[in-house]
Amino acid sequence: MPTSELRKVLTSRLLFLFFISFLTITICGPVAAQQSSLVNRDLSTVKSDDISDEQLRAYIAKGKAQGLTEDEVMRMAVQRGLPASEASELRRRVKQLMQDSLSVKPTDIRSREGIEAKDDGGRTETQEKPLEWLTTEDDNKVFGSRLFSRNDLSFEPSLNIPTPVNYVLGAGDEIIIDIWGAASNIHQLEVSPEGTVSLDNLGPVYVNGLTIEDARERLIGKLKSLYRGLRPGQPDQTTFARISLGRVRTIQVSIIGEVSTPGNYALSSLSTVLNGLYKAGGPNEIGSYRDIEVIRNNKVVANFDLYDLLIGGDQTQNIRLRDQDMVKINPYSQRVEVEGQVKRPGIYELQEKEVLSDLLEFAGQFTDSAFTGNLKVYRNTPSEKKIITVSNQAFQSFSLKNGDRLNIGTILDRFSNRVTISGAVWRPGEYELEEGMTVKDLIKKAEGVRPDAFLSRAVINRLDENYDFSIVPFSVREVLDNNSAHDISLQREDHIEVKTLQEMRENYSVSIRGEVQEGGEFPFQEGMRLGDLIFKAQGFKEGASESRIEIYRRVNGEVSSGKRSSQMAESFIIEVPRNLALSDEDKNFELAPFDQVFVRRRPDYQVQKNVKIEGEVLYPGAYTLKNRQERISDLVARSGGLTDEAYLSGATLLRESEELERVETEIETGLGEVLIDSAENESYIGINLVDILANPGSEDDLFLKPGDVIRIPSELQTVKVTGAVLRDTEIRHIKGKSLKYYINRSGGFAENALKKSAYVVYANGDVAAKKKVLFFNNYPSVEPGAEIIIPAKEKRERLSAGERISILSSIVSMAAIVTTAITRF
């Protein structure tokens, strides 16, 4: 539905609801639904002025549920004596309230200093912003449109200002008269609809149409008869009077033409043309921002140009509105779009005789990066488009047409007189290319080369005419030797590169590894000695052998040799004291770039190694190995021996696997994945602690290694059965019972059990499986703490019917082919 039709539907609906609500509740009373009450109700004395706007709003809110139509309410009210004039006034007030609810609601209360603002019958409202659906993205491109669409802007007339001297009084204004001195009094007088104010004992005084200054003179003239001491300007004056404007009236203004929300608006009498425009949402998509007429008494009294206010701050034509004024917004006649490098790009409205320079003034002139030599104008002709190039000399005279689009480009990202220098100079960067400048001049501007500059060669990267770069080499040393024959003249965009000595060689470093605190690579420095490198590595570790420090040096070889040497590195062995004091040998030996230093550990240096014993011994815990020949029996003895609850057959040894280098095997699966077969770091070793303690030092009595853990459990009384049985369980051990007994106690084998692969894991880690002796099966014995494990068959997915048919078809086809081949041959 179009915007205008939607607004009309909303207006009609709200008007109907407001009118019915008011007449049903106010005129007909709280029992309006009962027609018998209406028959006996006399409405001849009902006055519209007896109902305030606040009461009317309350009645409207309560009357939405009433079922009477507008015509029925009016007909019944007139039948009961409601004067036709009062019915018409009620209709007008309801319609006005409806319009106020759809448009901006003004704040029309003006308070005098020191007196709280009063409500004048519902006119104290906060200003609403125009409806968002009345503003489109294209509208925001029009200069001035955002003024009426911004949520954070408000154009309410200020009420806390001195009374304007040219303010014209009218019905509804409040005049406040303060009397002080020999007499004291306050008069708050409201201008009646007849245009008068009533003074005590003086009768009505006509002030309608008078300015506040004229009304002041007339009222004081009347007050002189009441207050004899009131003699303005006389030396014997004893009574003083001040006349000011209190509450201002509400005026009715019609805003028509190309406006977002045309209609009649209730405004404060202090409102200007801009206040009215803001209430109506501003001009619509074809409305003019520069041709706005104020019509008063059928005459145009002002032509308001919004650009004068927005650009120049001129409010000459932003006059104060009066009751029954009409604000008319005419359609625009000429709009031009400007884009690119201006400060305020957008769509601007131009008047007759305004030229391109005026448009640039509206757009805030060019930005800092704008190309101002000329600009392009894209113009519509009756049949096609065309482009016009306007030079900057014609800006003051070039006339634009409706629909023109201007594009202001940017300046080129290049320099007309730039040269640069980088690298080993004190001030690298960009410099101005002066006439006759040479390489030596540019180096001088850069405050010369640094001491670490590579002087034998530098280059100029030069931009050719075809925008390809070429290289011009030169010797920095020869250029700086005051030999003009080697100096080179510079051109625009030349770039000089001067390298450092460090950039022209490999990064020098030395490394140290082994028994030092912080080993690694360190930058090489001239004169560096072995003690210096150890110092940088935070010194020796406790186990370092300072008497044998090995240095391996790179073999550079000959520049051009017809034979390759077999030597791969030079080696040196030097002694450095632990306090890093300079010895004679250290003083005379300097490190070279890329030297590798190794600090070895002392052969007899040993760090304490521990083993652990857990379980049923008197003193379980960690023990330090005394020598490399210490055995399991020695550790049991050191721990105080076994307790009475120790179960020797269940003793195990947990040992960390020793790997000189961990090998990872990569297996390609063909699916884009790699499987890594990693070794376990720990393993269980089955031991026979009974034989070990009976025969200390025997083959079963293993030597202990660092990290070993011996576990001696207490007496075990159960057997665990897991795997492919009906139920995993633990069963009490009965001496002499076979493997089958415990499997049967677990419910027997499952369907997927590999019966022949059953095996037993004993408490000490040993494993035993079924053996076949001749035609007989020899099952392993079961001891306390053992675990019987029944492996399960691997699950295989069965072929579907379709897969079986496909395989069978292939076999039949292959058989047919083979049969045919045999028959032919």
mmCIF file of N, CA, C and O in Angstrom, residues 632-677:
data_model
loop_
_atom_site.group_PDB
_atom_site.id
_atom_site.type_symbol
_atom_site.label_atom_id
_atom_site.label_comp_id
_atom_site.label_asym_id
_atom_site.label_seq_id
_atom_site.Cartn_x
_atom_site.Cartn_y
_atom_site.Cartn_z
ATOM 1 N N ILE A 632 67.167 -56.958 42.961
ATOM 2 C CA ILE A 632 65.833 -56.916 43.586
ATOM 3 C C ILE A 632 65.910 -57.367 45.038
ATOM 4 O O ILE A 632 65.305 -56.763 45.936
ATOM 5 N N SER A 633 66.650 -58.410 45.304
ATOM 6 C CA SER A 633 66.747 -58.921 46.677
ATOM 7 C C SER A 633 67.376 -57.884 47.598
ATOM 8 O O SER A 633 67.006 -57.776 48.776
ATOM 9 N N ASP A 634 68.348 -57.126 47.084
ATOM 10 C CA ASP A 634 68.964 -56.075 47.909
ATOM 11 C C ASP A 634 67.931 -55.013 48.291
ATOM 12 O O ASP A 634 67.911 -54.529 49.423
ATOM 13 N N LEU A 635 67.086 -54.639 47.364
ATOM 14 C CA LEU A 635 66.077 -53.614 47.652
ATOM 15 C C LEU A 635 65.061 -54.117 48.662
ATOM 16 O O LEU A 635 64.629 -53.372 49.555
ATOM 17 N N VAL A 636 64.651 -55.401 48.554
ATOM 18 C CA VAL A 636 63.709 -55.957 49.530
ATOM 19 C C VAL A 636 64.327 -55.934 50.920
ATOM 20 O O VAL A 636 63.674 -55.610 51.915
ATOM 21 N N ALA A 637 65.629 -56.262 50.968
ATOM 22 C CA ALA A 637 66.300 -56.256 52.269
ATOM 23 C C ALA A 637 66.404 -54.839 52.814
ATOM 24 O O ALA A 637 66.204 -54.603 54.012
ATOM 25 N N ARG A 638 66.703 -53.845 51.946
ATOM 26 C CA ARG A 638 66.825 -52.447 52.411
ATOM 27 C C ARG A 638 65.497 -51.895 52.891
ATOM 28 O O ARG A 638 65.450 -50.994 53.724
ATOM 29 N N SER A 639 64.405 -52.450 52.379
ATOM 30 C CA SER A 639 63.084 -51.949 52.783
ATOM 31 C C SER A 639 62.565 -52.644 54.039
ATOM 32 O O SER A 639 61.394 -52.490 54.383
ATOM 33 N N GLY A 640 63.391 -53.470 54.720
ATOM 34 C CA GLY A 640 62.995 -54.086 55.985
ATOM 35 C C GLY A 640 62.409 -55.452 55.838
ATOM 36 O O GLY A 640 61.978 -56.067 56.824
ATOM 37 N N GLY A 641 62.327 -55.999 54.612
ATOM 38 C CA GLY A 641 61.786 -57.331 54.412
ATOM 39 C C GLY A 641 60.293 -57.327 54.222
ATOM 40 O O GLY A 641 59.615 -56.275 54.259
ATOM 41 N N LEU A 642 59.717 -58.514 53.990
ATOM 42 C CA LEU A 642 58.309 -58.665 53.683
ATOM 43 C C LEU A 642 57.459 -58.674 54.940
ATOM 44 O O LEU A 642 57.916 -59.038 56.021
ATOM 45 N N THR A 643 56.189 -58.303 54.759
ATOM 46 C CA THR A 643 55.205 -58.417 55.842
ATOM 47 C C THR A 643 54.571 -59.800 55.769
ATOM 48 O O THR A 643 54.764 -60.558 54.805
ATOM 49 N N ASP A 644 53.783 -60.134 56.773
ATOM 50 C CA ASP A 644 53.137 -61.441 56.805
ATOM 51 C C ASP A 644 52.071 -61.571 55.721
ATOM 52 O O ASP A 644 51.706 -62.690 55.327
ATOM 53 N N GLU A 645 51.524 -60.459 55.241
ATOM 54 C CA GLU A 645 50.450 -60.507 54.243
ATOM 55 C C GLU A 645 50.974 -60.499 52.816
ATOM 56 O O GLU A 645 50.208 -60.483 51.844
ATOM 57 N N ALA A 646 52.275 -60.510 52.611
ATOM 58 C CA ALA A 646 52.831 -60.389 51.266
ATOM 59 C C ALA A 646 52.500 -61.611 50.434
ATOM 60 O O ALA A 646 52.598 -62.753 50.894
ATOM 61 N N TYR A 647 52.086 -61.376 49.197
ATOM 62 C CA TYR A 647 51.792 -62.440 48.236
ATOM 63 C C TYR A 647 52.911 -62.423 47.202
ATOM 64 O O TYR A 647 52.917 -61.649 46.254
ATOM 65 N N LEU A 648 53.912 -63.305 47.401
ATOM 66 C CA LEU A 648 55.124 -63.262 46.587
ATOM 67 C C LEU A 648 54.862 -63.602 45.133
ATOM 68 O O LEU A 648 55.510 -63.067 44.227
ATOM 69 N N SER A 649 53.926 -64.491 44.886
ATOM 70 C CA SER A 649 53.665 -64.890 43.501
ATOM 71 C C SER A 649 53.080 -63.752 42.675
ATOM 72 O O SER A 649 53.101 -63.805 41.445
ATOM 73 N N GLY A 650 52.519 -62.750 43.323
ATOM 74 C CA GLY A 650 51.935 -61.621 42.591
ATOM 75 C C GLY A 650 52.867 -60.439 42.438
ATOM 76 O O GLY A 650 52.457 -59.381 41.932
ATOM 77 N N ALA A 651 54.116 -60.557 42.871
ATOM 78 C CA ALA A 651 55.049 -59.438 42.774
ATOM 79 C C ALA A 651 55.389 -59.149 41.319
ATOM 80 O O ALA A 651 55.575 -60.067 40.509
ATOM 81 N N THR A 652 55.464 -57.853 40.955
ATOM 82 C CA THR A 652 55.789 -57.427 39.586
ATOM 83 C C THR A 652 56.853 -56.359 39.627
ATOM 84 O O THR A 652 57.057 -55.675 40.640
ATOM 85 N N LEU A 653 57.505 -56.189 38.451
ATOM 86 C CA LEU A 653 58.514 -55.147 38.269
ATOM 87 C C LEU A 653 58.062 -54.260 37.114
ATOM 88 O O LEU A 653 57.864 -54.740 35.990
ATOM 89 N N LEU A 654 57.874 -52.975 37.386
ATOM 90 C CA LEU A 654 57.505 -51.995 36.371
ATOM 91 C C LEU A 654 58.758 -51.224 35.985
ATOM 92 O O LEU A 654 59.376 -50.572 36.820
ATOM 93 N N ARG A 655 59.128 -51.286 34.696
ATOM 94 C CA ARG A 655 60.390 -50.683 34.248
ATOM 95 C C ARG A 655 60.134 -49.747 33.073
ATOM 96 O O ARG A 655 59.372 -50.066 32.155
ATOM 97 N N GLU A 656 60.791 -48.591 33.146
ATOM 98 C CA GLU A 656 60.742 -47.652 32.032
ATOM 99 C C GLU A 656 61.636 -48.170 30.917
ATOM 100 O O GLU A 656 62.785 -48.545 31.156
ATOM 101 N N SER A 657 61.087 -48.195 29.698
ATOM 102 C CA SER A 657 61.872 -48.698 28.568
ATOM 103 C C SER A 657 62.956 -47.688 28.223
ATOM 104 O O SER A 657 62.733 -46.477 28.236
ATOM 105 N N GLU A 658 64.119 -48.176 27.925
ATOM 106 C CA GLU A 658 65.254 -47.323 27.572
ATOM 107 C C GLU A 658 65.402 -47.312 26.064
ATOM 108 O O GLU A 658 65.613 -48.356 25.439
ATOM 109 N N GLU A 659 65.242 -46.162 25.464
ATOM 110 C CA GLU A 659 65.381 -46.017 24.018
ATOM 111 C C GLU A 659 66.404 -44.937 23.736
ATOM 112 O O GLU A 659 66.252 -43.793 24.177
ATOM 113 N N LEU A 660 67.452 -45.306 23.023
ATOM 114 C CA LEU A 660 68.445 -44.297 22.648
ATOM 115 C C LEU A 660 67.824 -43.252 21.744
ATOM 116 O O LEU A 660 68.145 -42.081 21.802
ATOM 117 N N GLU A 661 66.928 -43.683 20.906
ATOM 118 C CA GLU A 661 66.238 -42.750 20.025
ATOM 119 C C GLU A 661 64.887 -43.349 19.698
ATOM 120 O O GLU A 661 64.796 -44.506 19.274
ATOM 121 N N ARG A 662 63.861 -42.600 19.872
ATOM 122 C CA ARG A 662 62.524 -43.107 19.612
ATOM 123 C C ARG A 662 62.301 -43.158 18.112
ATOM 124 O O ARG A 662 62.486 -42.173 17.400
ATOM 125 N N VAL A 663 61.901 -44.322 17.638
ATOM 126 C CA VAL A 663 61.683 -44.521 16.204
ATOM 127 C C VAL A 663 60.172 -44.519 15.965
ATOM 128 O O VAL A 663 59.438 -45.256 16.613
ATOM 129 N N GLU A 664 59.755 -43.712 15.046
ATOM 130 C CA GLU A 664 58.353 -43.648 14.699
ATOM 131 C C GLU A 664 58.174 -44.180 13.288
ATOM 132 O O GLU A 664 58.826 -43.703 12.354
ATOM 133 N N THR A 665 57.356 -45.198 13.138
ATOM 134 C CA THR A 665 57.143 -45.836 11.848
ATOM 135 C C THR A 665 55.870 -45.265 11.233
ATOM 136 O O THR A 665 54.812 -45.286 11.864
ATOM 137 N N GLU A 666 55.997 -44.752 10.044
ATOM 138 C CA GLU A 666 54.849 -44.204 9.340
ATOM 139 C C GLU A 666 54.323 -45.246 8.369
ATOM 140 O O GLU A 666 55.069 -45.800 7.562
ATOM 141 N N ILE A 667 53.042 -45.557 8.462
ATOM 142 C CA ILE A 667 52.414 -46.543 7.607
ATOM 143 C C ILE A 667 51.374 -45.832 6.757
ATOM 144 O O ILE A 667 50.449 -45.209 7.289
ATOM 145 N N GLU A 668 51.540 -45.871 5.465
ATOM 146 C CA GLU A 668 50.587 -45.234 4.576
ATOM 147 C C GLU A 668 49.356 -46.115 4.445
ATOM 148 O O GLU A 668 49.457 -47.296 4.116
ATOM 149 N N THR A 669 48.199 -45.550 4.706
ATOM 150 C CA THR A 669 46.952 -46.314 4.652
ATOM 151 C C THR A 669 46.266 -46.218 3.298
ATOM 152 O O THR A 669 45.323 -46.938 3.042
ATOM 153 N N GLY A 670 46.724 -45.304 2.474
ATOM 154 C CA GLY A 670 46.069 -45.125 1.190
ATOM 155 C C GLY A 670 44.839 -44.253 1.274
ATOM 156 O O GLY A 670 44.164 -44.008 0.292
ATOM 157 N N LEU A 671 44.489 -43.767 2.464
ATOM 158 C CA LEU A 671 43.309 -42.936 2.652
ATOM 159 C C LEU A 671 43.678 -41.521 3.020
ATOM 160 O O LEU A 671 42.869 -40.782 3.557
ATOM 161 N N GLY A 672 44.915 -41.149 2.766
ATOM 162 C CA GLY A 672 45.350 -39.804 3.104
ATOM 163 C C GLY A 672 45.690 -39.630 4.550
ATOM 164 O O GLY A 672 45.810 -38.528 5.050
ATOM 165 N N GLU A 673 45.853 -40.711 5.316
ATOM 166 C CA GLU A 673 46.190 -40.629 6.721
ATOM 167 C C GLU A 673 47.511 -41.346 6.970
ATOM 168 O O GLU A 673 47.943 -42.195 6.195
ATOM 169 N N VAL A 674 48.176 -41.032 8.057
ATOM 170 C CA VAL A 674 49.435 -41.664 8.451
ATOM 171 C C VAL A 674 49.280 -42.178 9.868
ATOM 172 O O VAL A 674 48.906 -41.421 10.768
ATOM 173 N N LEU A 675 49.530 -43.439 10.080
ATOM 174 C CA LEU A 675 49.473 -44.034 11.416
ATOM 175 C C LEU A 675 50.865 -44.072 11.999
ATOM 176 O O LEU A 675 51.825 -44.458 11.328
ATOM 177 N N ILE A 676 51.027 -43.694 13.250
ATOM 178 C CA ILE A 676 52.331 -43.667 13.918
ATOM 179 C C ILE A 676 52.373 -44.772 14.949
ATOM 180 O O ILE A 676 51.548 -44.815 15.870
ATOM 181 N N ASP A 677 53.333 -45.691 14.781
ATOM 182 C CA ASP A 677 53.500 -46.802 15.718
ATOM 183 C C ASP A 677 54.513 -46.378 16.764
ATOM 184 O O ASP A 677 55.709 -46.324 16.498
#
